[in-house]
Short mmCIF file of C-alpha atoms in Angstrom, two decimals:
data_model
loop_
_atom_site.label_atom_id
_atom_site.label_comp_id
_atom_site.label_asym_id
_atom_site.label_seq_id
_atom_site.Cartn_x
_atom_site.Cartn_y
_atom_site.Cartn_z
CA MET A 1 0.00 0.00 0.00
CA THR A 2 1.24 3.49 -0.86
CA GLN A 3 2.12 5.71 2.09
CA ALA A 4 -0.70 8.21 2.61
CA PRO A 5 0.55 11.76 1.97
CA VAL A 6 -2.78 13.63 2.10
CA THR A 7 -2.69 14.92 5.67
CA GLU A 8 -4.65 18.18 5.47
CA THR A 9 -8.24 17.74 6.60
CA ILE A 10 -11.37 19.82 7.08
CA GLN A 11 -14.51 19.22 9.12
CA ILE A 12 -17.77 19.51 7.21
CA ARG A 13 -20.58 20.19 9.65
CA GLY A 14 -22.76 17.14 10.05
CA LEU A 15 -20.15 14.57 9.04
CA ARG A 16 -18.83 12.09 11.57
CA GLN A 17 -15.17 12.92 11.08
CA PRO A 18 -12.93 15.32 9.15
CA VAL A 19 -12.25 14.60 5.48
CA SER A 20 -9.20 15.16 3.32
CA ARG A 21 -8.89 18.56 1.64
CA ILE A 22 -8.32 16.77 -1.65
CA ALA A 23 -11.32 14.77 -2.82
CA LEU A 24 -11.60 12.45 -5.78
CA GLY A 25 -13.94 13.84 -8.42
CA THR A 26 -15.62 11.15 -10.53
CA TRP A 27 -17.36 12.96 -13.38
CA ALA A 28 -14.87 11.64 -15.93
CA ILE A 29 -15.06 8.13 -14.45
CA GLY A 30 -18.72 8.00 -15.50
CA GLY A 31 -17.63 8.39 -19.13
CA TRP A 32 -20.35 10.80 -20.22
CA MET A 33 -18.84 13.88 -21.95
CA TRP A 34 -15.34 12.50 -21.35
CA GLY A 35 -14.96 10.05 -24.21
CA GLY A 36 -16.39 6.88 -22.62
CA ALA A 37 -15.76 4.81 -19.51
CA ASP A 38 -12.95 2.46 -18.51
CA ASP A 39 -14.26 0.61 -15.46
CA ARG A 40 -11.10 -1.30 -14.57
CA ASN A 41 -8.99 1.84 -14.52
CA ALA A 42 -11.76 3.72 -12.70
CA ILE A 43 -11.85 1.22 -9.84
CA ALA A 44 -8.06 1.18 -9.65
CA THR A 45 -8.10 4.99 -9.50
CA ILE A 46 -10.52 5.02 -6.57
CA HIS A 47 -8.42 2.45 -4.72
CA GLU A 48 -5.26 4.47 -5.39
CA ALA A 49 -6.97 7.60 -4.08
CA LEU A 50 -7.85 5.87 -0.82
CA ASP A 51 -4.33 4.51 -0.48
CA LEU A 52 -3.00 8.05 -0.97
CA GLY A 53 -5.06 9.28 1.99
CA ILE A 54 -8.06 10.73 0.16
CA THR A 55 -11.14 10.21 2.32
CA LEU A 56 -13.83 12.01 0.30
CA VAL A 57 -15.23 10.85 -3.05
CA ASP A 58 -17.59 13.14 -4.97
CA THR A 59 -19.97 11.76 -7.57
CA ALA A 60 -23.45 12.35 -9.03
CA PRO A 61 -26.23 10.33 -10.68
CA VAL A 62 -25.87 12.25 -13.94
CA TYR A 63 -22.18 11.29 -14.29
CA GLY A 64 -22.64 8.52 -16.80
CA PHE A 65 -26.35 8.38 -15.93
CA GLY A 66 -25.77 6.22 -12.89
CA HIS A 67 -22.51 4.63 -14.05
CA SER A 68 -20.17 6.73 -11.91
CA GLU A 69 -22.15 5.95 -8.75
CA GLU A 70 -22.16 2.25 -9.63
CA ILE A 71 -18.39 2.23 -10.07
CA VAL A 72 -17.87 4.13 -6.80
CA GLY A 73 -20.11 1.64 -5.01
CA GLN A 74 -18.24 -1.28 -6.49
CA ALA A 75 -14.83 0.19 -5.65
CA LEU A 76 -15.80 1.00 -2.05
CA ALA A 77 -17.20 -2.45 -1.27
CA GLY A 78 -15.52 -3.48 1.98
CA ARG A 79 -13.94 -0.01 2.34
CA ARG A 80 -17.01 2.14 3.04
CA ASP A 81 -15.84 2.98 6.56
CA ARG A 82 -12.68 4.59 5.14
CA VAL A 83 -14.36 7.25 3.03
CA ALA A 84 -17.11 9.86 3.01
CA ILE A 85 -19.35 9.83 -0.06
CA ALA A 86 -20.67 13.08 -1.54
CA THR A 87 -23.25 12.75 -4.28
CA LYS A 88 -25.91 14.99 -5.79
CA VAL A 89 -29.58 15.28 -6.60
CA GLY A 90 -31.87 17.39 -8.77
CA LEU A 91 -30.95 16.58 -12.36
CA ASP A 92 -33.23 14.40 -14.46
CA TRP A 93 -32.90 12.95 -17.95
CA LYS A 94 -34.93 11.14 -20.54
CA ASP A 95 -33.95 8.49 -23.04
CA ASP A 96 -31.93 10.99 -25.09
CA HIS A 97 -29.60 11.48 -22.08
CA LYS A 98 -29.93 15.25 -22.09
CA PRO A 99 -30.02 16.40 -18.45
CA PHE A 100 -32.49 18.95 -17.17
CA ARG A 101 -33.14 20.38 -13.73
CA ASN A 102 -35.71 18.68 -11.51
CA SER A 103 -35.59 19.22 -7.76
CA SER A 104 -39.16 18.19 -7.06
CA PRO A 105 -39.85 16.14 -3.92
CA ALA A 106 -40.82 13.14 -6.05
CA ARG A 107 -37.57 13.29 -8.00
CA ILE A 108 -35.52 13.64 -4.81
CA ARG A 109 -37.24 10.64 -3.25
CA LYS A 110 -36.52 8.54 -6.33
CA GLU A 111 -32.92 9.70 -6.64
CA ILE A 112 -31.95 9.01 -3.03
CA GLU A 113 -33.08 5.39 -3.31
CA ASP A 114 -31.36 4.95 -6.67
CA SER A 115 -28.12 6.48 -5.33
CA LEU A 116 -28.12 4.38 -2.16
CA ARG A 117 -28.58 1.24 -4.28
CA ARG A 118 -25.89 2.14 -6.80
CA LEU A 119 -23.43 3.22 -4.10
CA ARG A 120 -24.11 0.07 -2.03
CA THR A 121 -24.62 2.02 1.16
CA ASP A 122 -27.43 2.91 3.54
CA TYR A 123 -26.52 6.59 3.91
CA ILE A 124 -24.93 9.46 2.00
CA ASP A 125 -22.44 11.62 3.90
CA LEU A 126 -23.01 14.81 1.88
CA TYR A 127 -26.06 15.19 -0.36
CA GLN A 128 -25.92 18.20 -2.70
CA VAL A 129 -28.50 19.84 -4.98
CA HIS A 130 -26.66 19.72 -8.30
CA TRP A 131 -28.19 22.85 -9.91
CA PRO A 132 -30.90 25.23 -8.67
CA ASP A 133 -34.33 24.55 -10.14
CA SER A 134 -36.44 27.69 -10.53
CA ALA A 135 -39.53 25.63 -11.41
CA VAL A 136 -39.74 24.12 -7.91
CA PRO A 137 -40.21 26.24 -4.76
CA MET A 138 -36.99 26.17 -2.72
CA GLU A 139 -39.00 25.29 0.38
CA GLU A 140 -40.21 22.05 -1.19
CA THR A 141 -36.70 21.01 -2.18
CA ALA A 142 -35.07 21.95 1.12
CA ARG A 143 -37.74 20.43 3.35
CA THR A 144 -37.63 17.15 1.43
CA LEU A 145 -33.85 17.01 1.84
CA GLU A 146 -34.07 17.91 5.52
CA ALA A 147 -36.47 14.99 5.96
CA LEU A 148 -33.81 12.67 4.51
CA VAL A 149 -31.42 13.87 7.22
CA ARG A 150 -34.01 13.13 9.92
CA GLU A 151 -34.51 9.68 8.42
CA GLY A 152 -30.77 8.94 8.60
CA LYS A 153 -30.34 8.52 4.86
CA VAL A 154 -28.19 11.68 4.65
CA LEU A 155 -25.77 13.20 7.17
CA ALA A 156 -25.26 16.70 5.74
CA LEU A 157 -26.70 18.87 2.98
CA GLY A 158 -24.96 20.96 0.35
CA VAL A 159 -25.69 22.82 -2.86
CA SER A 160 -23.81 23.20 -6.13
CA ASN A 161 -23.84 26.12 -8.58
CA PHE A 162 -26.11 28.18 -6.27
CA SER A 163 -26.05 31.96 -5.89
CA ILE A 164 -26.01 33.67 -2.49
CA ALA A 165 -29.72 34.44 -2.77
CA GLN A 166 -30.47 30.80 -3.54
CA MET A 167 -28.38 29.61 -0.60
CA GLU A 168 -30.17 32.06 1.67
CA ALA A 169 -33.52 30.75 0.47
CA PHE A 170 -32.47 27.13 0.99
CA GLY A 171 -31.11 27.88 4.46
CA GLN A 172 -34.49 29.12 5.66
CA PHE A 173 -35.83 25.56 5.53
CA ALA A 174 -32.84 23.22 5.97
CA PRO A 175 -29.30 23.43 7.38
CA LEU A 176 -26.70 24.09 4.70
CA CYS A 177 -23.22 22.68 5.35
CA ALA A 178 -21.35 22.93 2.04
CA VAL A 179 -21.35 24.59 -1.36
CA GLN A 180 -19.79 23.34 -4.60
CA PRO A 181 -18.85 26.01 -7.17
CA PRO A 182 -16.41 25.89 -10.08
CA TYR A 183 -13.09 27.30 -8.92
CA ASN A 184 -9.58 27.30 -10.33
CA LEU A 185 -6.86 29.71 -11.36
CA PHE A 186 -8.77 30.54 -14.55
CA GLU A 187 -12.34 30.60 -13.18
CA ARG A 188 -12.54 32.80 -10.10
CA ALA A 189 -15.95 34.46 -10.05
CA MET A 190 -16.85 32.88 -6.72
CA GLU A 191 -14.19 34.95 -4.94
CA HIS A 192 -16.54 37.95 -5.09
CA ASP A 193 -19.50 36.35 -3.30
CA ILE A 194 -19.48 32.61 -2.57
CA LEU A 195 -16.08 32.57 -0.86
CA PRO A 196 -16.77 35.35 1.67
CA TYR A 197 -20.26 33.95 2.28
CA ALA A 198 -18.85 30.49 2.99
CA ARG A 199 -16.32 31.92 5.43
CA GLN A 200 -19.03 33.86 7.23
CA HIS A 201 -21.43 30.93 7.48
CA ASP A 202 -18.97 28.08 8.15
CA LEU A 203 -19.61 26.32 4.86
CA ALA A 204 -17.07 23.97 3.34
CA ILE A 205 -16.32 24.77 -0.31
CA LEU A 206 -15.94 21.79 -2.62
CA ALA A 207 -14.15 23.44 -5.54
CA TYR A 208 -14.86 21.56 -8.74
CA GLY A 209 -12.66 21.80 -11.81
CA PRO A 210 -9.49 22.87 -9.93
CA LEU A 211 -7.44 21.82 -12.98
CA CYS A 212 -9.87 23.54 -15.36
CA ARG A 213 -10.74 20.41 -17.32
CA GLY A 214 -7.09 19.48 -17.75
CA LEU A 215 -5.77 22.85 -18.85
CA LEU A 216 -3.81 23.19 -15.60
CA SER A 217 -2.30 19.72 -15.86
CA GLY A 218 0.38 21.21 -18.09
CA LYS A 219 0.01 18.36 -20.60
CA MET A 220 -1.93 20.09 -23.37
CA THR A 221 -0.47 21.70 -26.47
CA ALA A 222 -1.84 23.64 -29.42
CA GLU A 223 -2.18 20.30 -31.23
CA THR A 224 -4.39 18.74 -28.54
CA LYS A 225 -7.74 17.72 -30.03
CA PHE A 226 -11.02 16.69 -28.43
CA GLY A 227 -13.69 14.39 -29.79
CA ALA A 228 -17.28 15.45 -30.36
CA ASP A 229 -18.36 13.60 -27.21
CA ASP A 230 -15.76 15.40 -25.08
CA LEU A 231 -16.97 18.30 -22.91
CA ARG A 232 -14.01 20.43 -23.95
CA SER A 233 -15.11 20.48 -27.58
CA ALA A 234 -17.83 22.92 -26.44
CA ASP A 235 -15.74 24.85 -23.90
CA PRO A 236 -14.81 28.33 -25.19
CA LYS A 237 -11.43 28.08 -23.49
CA PHE A 238 -10.40 25.31 -25.84
CA GLN A 239 -11.36 27.18 -29.01
CA SER A 240 -9.19 29.56 -31.06
CA PRO A 241 -8.04 32.19 -30.31
CA ARG A 242 -8.62 31.74 -26.56
CA PHE A 243 -6.92 28.35 -26.41
CA ALA A 244 -3.61 29.95 -27.39
CA HIS A 245 -4.01 32.59 -24.67
CA TYR A 246 -4.65 29.99 -21.98
CA LEU A 247 -1.77 27.83 -23.17
CA GLN A 248 0.56 30.83 -22.89
CA ALA A 249 -0.60 31.35 -19.32
CA VAL A 250 -0.01 27.66 -18.66
CA ARG A 251 3.57 27.92 -19.89
CA GLU A 252 4.32 30.94 -17.72
CA LEU A 253 2.66 29.36 -14.69
CA GLN A 254 4.73 26.21 -15.26
CA ASP A 255 7.90 28.27 -15.22
CA PHE A 256 6.78 30.08 -12.08
CA ALA A 257 5.94 26.84 -10.25
CA ARG A 258 9.26 25.26 -11.15
CA GLU A 259 11.48 28.27 -10.50
CA LYS A 260 9.84 29.52 -7.30
CA HIS A 261 8.80 26.27 -5.64
CA GLY A 262 10.31 23.35 -7.53
CA LYS A 263 6.78 22.11 -8.21
CA SER A 264 4.69 21.10 -11.19
CA LEU A 265 1.92 23.30 -12.52
CA LEU A 266 -0.59 20.68 -11.39
CA ALA A 267 0.67 20.92 -7.78
CA LEU A 268 0.59 24.72 -7.99
CA ALA A 269 -3.00 24.74 -9.23
CA ILE A 270 -4.21 22.52 -6.39
CA ARG A 271 -2.18 24.35 -3.75
CA TRP A 272 -3.61 27.67 -4.95
CA VAL A 273 -7.17 26.41 -4.44
CA LEU A 274 -6.36 25.02 -0.99
CA ASP A 275 -4.79 28.31 0.12
CA GLN A 276 -7.90 30.37 -0.65
CA GLY A 277 -10.10 29.44 2.30
CA PRO A 278 -12.24 26.58 3.68
CA THR A 279 -11.73 24.72 0.40
CA ILE A 280 -11.61 21.14 -0.76
CA ALA A 281 -10.14 20.53 -4.22
CA LEU A 282 -12.03 17.96 -6.29
CA TRP A 283 -9.24 16.23 -8.18
CA GLY A 284 -10.74 14.47 -11.20
CA ALA A 285 -8.93 11.37 -12.45
CA ARG A 286 -9.67 8.37 -14.65
CA ARG A 287 -6.42 6.43 -14.20
CA PRO A 288 -4.24 5.79 -11.12
CA ASP A 289 -1.33 7.73 -12.61
CA GLN A 290 -3.54 10.84 -12.81
CA ILE A 291 -3.98 10.90 -9.03
CA ALA A 292 -0.46 9.87 -8.04
CA ALA A 293 0.87 13.43 -7.68
CA VAL A 294 -1.42 14.50 -4.82
CA ALA A 295 1.50 14.54 -2.37
CA ASP A 296 3.13 17.36 -4.35
CA ALA A 297 0.32 19.73 -3.32
CA MET A 298 0.81 19.07 0.39
CA GLY A 299 3.12 20.68 2.95
CA TRP A 300 3.75 24.09 1.39
CA HIS A 301 1.93 27.35 0.77
CA LEU A 302 1.86 30.30 -1.59
CA SER A 303 2.85 33.70 -0.24
CA ALA A 304 1.05 36.97 -0.91
CA ASP A 305 3.85 37.84 -3.36
CA ASP A 306 3.33 34.51 -5.12
CA ARG A 307 -0.36 35.22 -5.56
CA ARG A 308 0.31 38.69 -6.94
CA GLU A 309 2.79 37.28 -9.47
CA ILE A 310 0.27 34.63 -10.52
CA ASP A 311 -2.41 37.31 -10.98
CA ALA A 312 -0.02 39.32 -13.14
CA ILE A 313 0.61 36.30 -15.39
CA LEU A 314 -3.11 35.77 -15.86
CA ALA A 315 -3.78 39.43 -16.63
CA ARG A 316 -0.95 39.54 -19.16
CA CYS A 317 -1.74 36.31 -20.99
CA ILE A 318 -5.54 36.13 -21.03
CA PRO A 319 -7.15 39.30 -22.44
CA ASP A 320 -10.62 37.76 -22.78
CA PRO A 321 -11.23 35.28 -19.93
CA VAL A 322 -14.41 33.19 -19.89
CA GLY A 323 -16.16 31.26 -17.15
CA PRO A 324 -17.74 27.79 -17.07
CA GLY A 325 -21.28 28.95 -17.83
CA PHE A 326 -21.50 26.74 -20.94
CA MET A 327 -21.95 23.71 -18.65
CA ALA A 328 -25.27 24.84 -17.14
CA PRO A 329 -28.11 22.41 -17.93
CA PRO A 330 -31.54 23.74 -18.95
CA GLY A 331 -34.67 23.71 -16.84
CA ALA A 332 -37.38 21.14 -17.34
#
């Protein structure tokens, strides 16, 4: 077994014990929008993550339309007591596999039972509303979820992709313990509202996309191509001329990480997220080798001067930054 290097932890209110500040993100493991699934490598990746000290796995029903949860459940068989499971609720789909928002009480009640079955467990540690649903009163959604906590099927509640106003509305009817926004060196909108709100209200932040869909891995070049079924084929960052701007920033950030800290860009990107506040970085991986470098993000910190130099690189290289809004699913 690999020596566990992930030693930084955070307590999410409602959970039985602290969890690692690096979590395994399993969107890509589900295969949908990431070029298909590889179950053997996926299970090996989850096992490697646990051996490396990761104690939080984040998934969702819509990741592979149940497939990601099934793989997580299979991989955690006999190891459930070693890990906290975070999954989501509130996205529906029909036969065409095009997700839409549905946070109705009936949908929540169906999803919790489906998720428990797929994950091979009798409770979910952190249950998160995947996207806000304007067609359903927030009270109905929140009260249904709060009932799941009372019933012991869920330990703590969170939301994903919610605004401050939506979190305030949810919190009137059920206790909110965590929020999951997109957050990385290139996508920083949440610093203006979500981050200070989370600090004020003791919410853990599960930052998804900390490597910006692989851009911050340092492995892409101008020749990198994406298939039609790959999420990045629709991401404005990966289209000309923006792709060239982001790749230039990547090169300069790589040089900075190596010269100032003797680290890889990947380690810098994760460390940057962890240094911003009560954050957990959701490290997405599909193969064991993609998770092996987690130790490089531990045991060091970025100074205020470091952060200013990073900001200067971004401002110089990326004249027209864009956020992750293209990923938002439609309403019903």
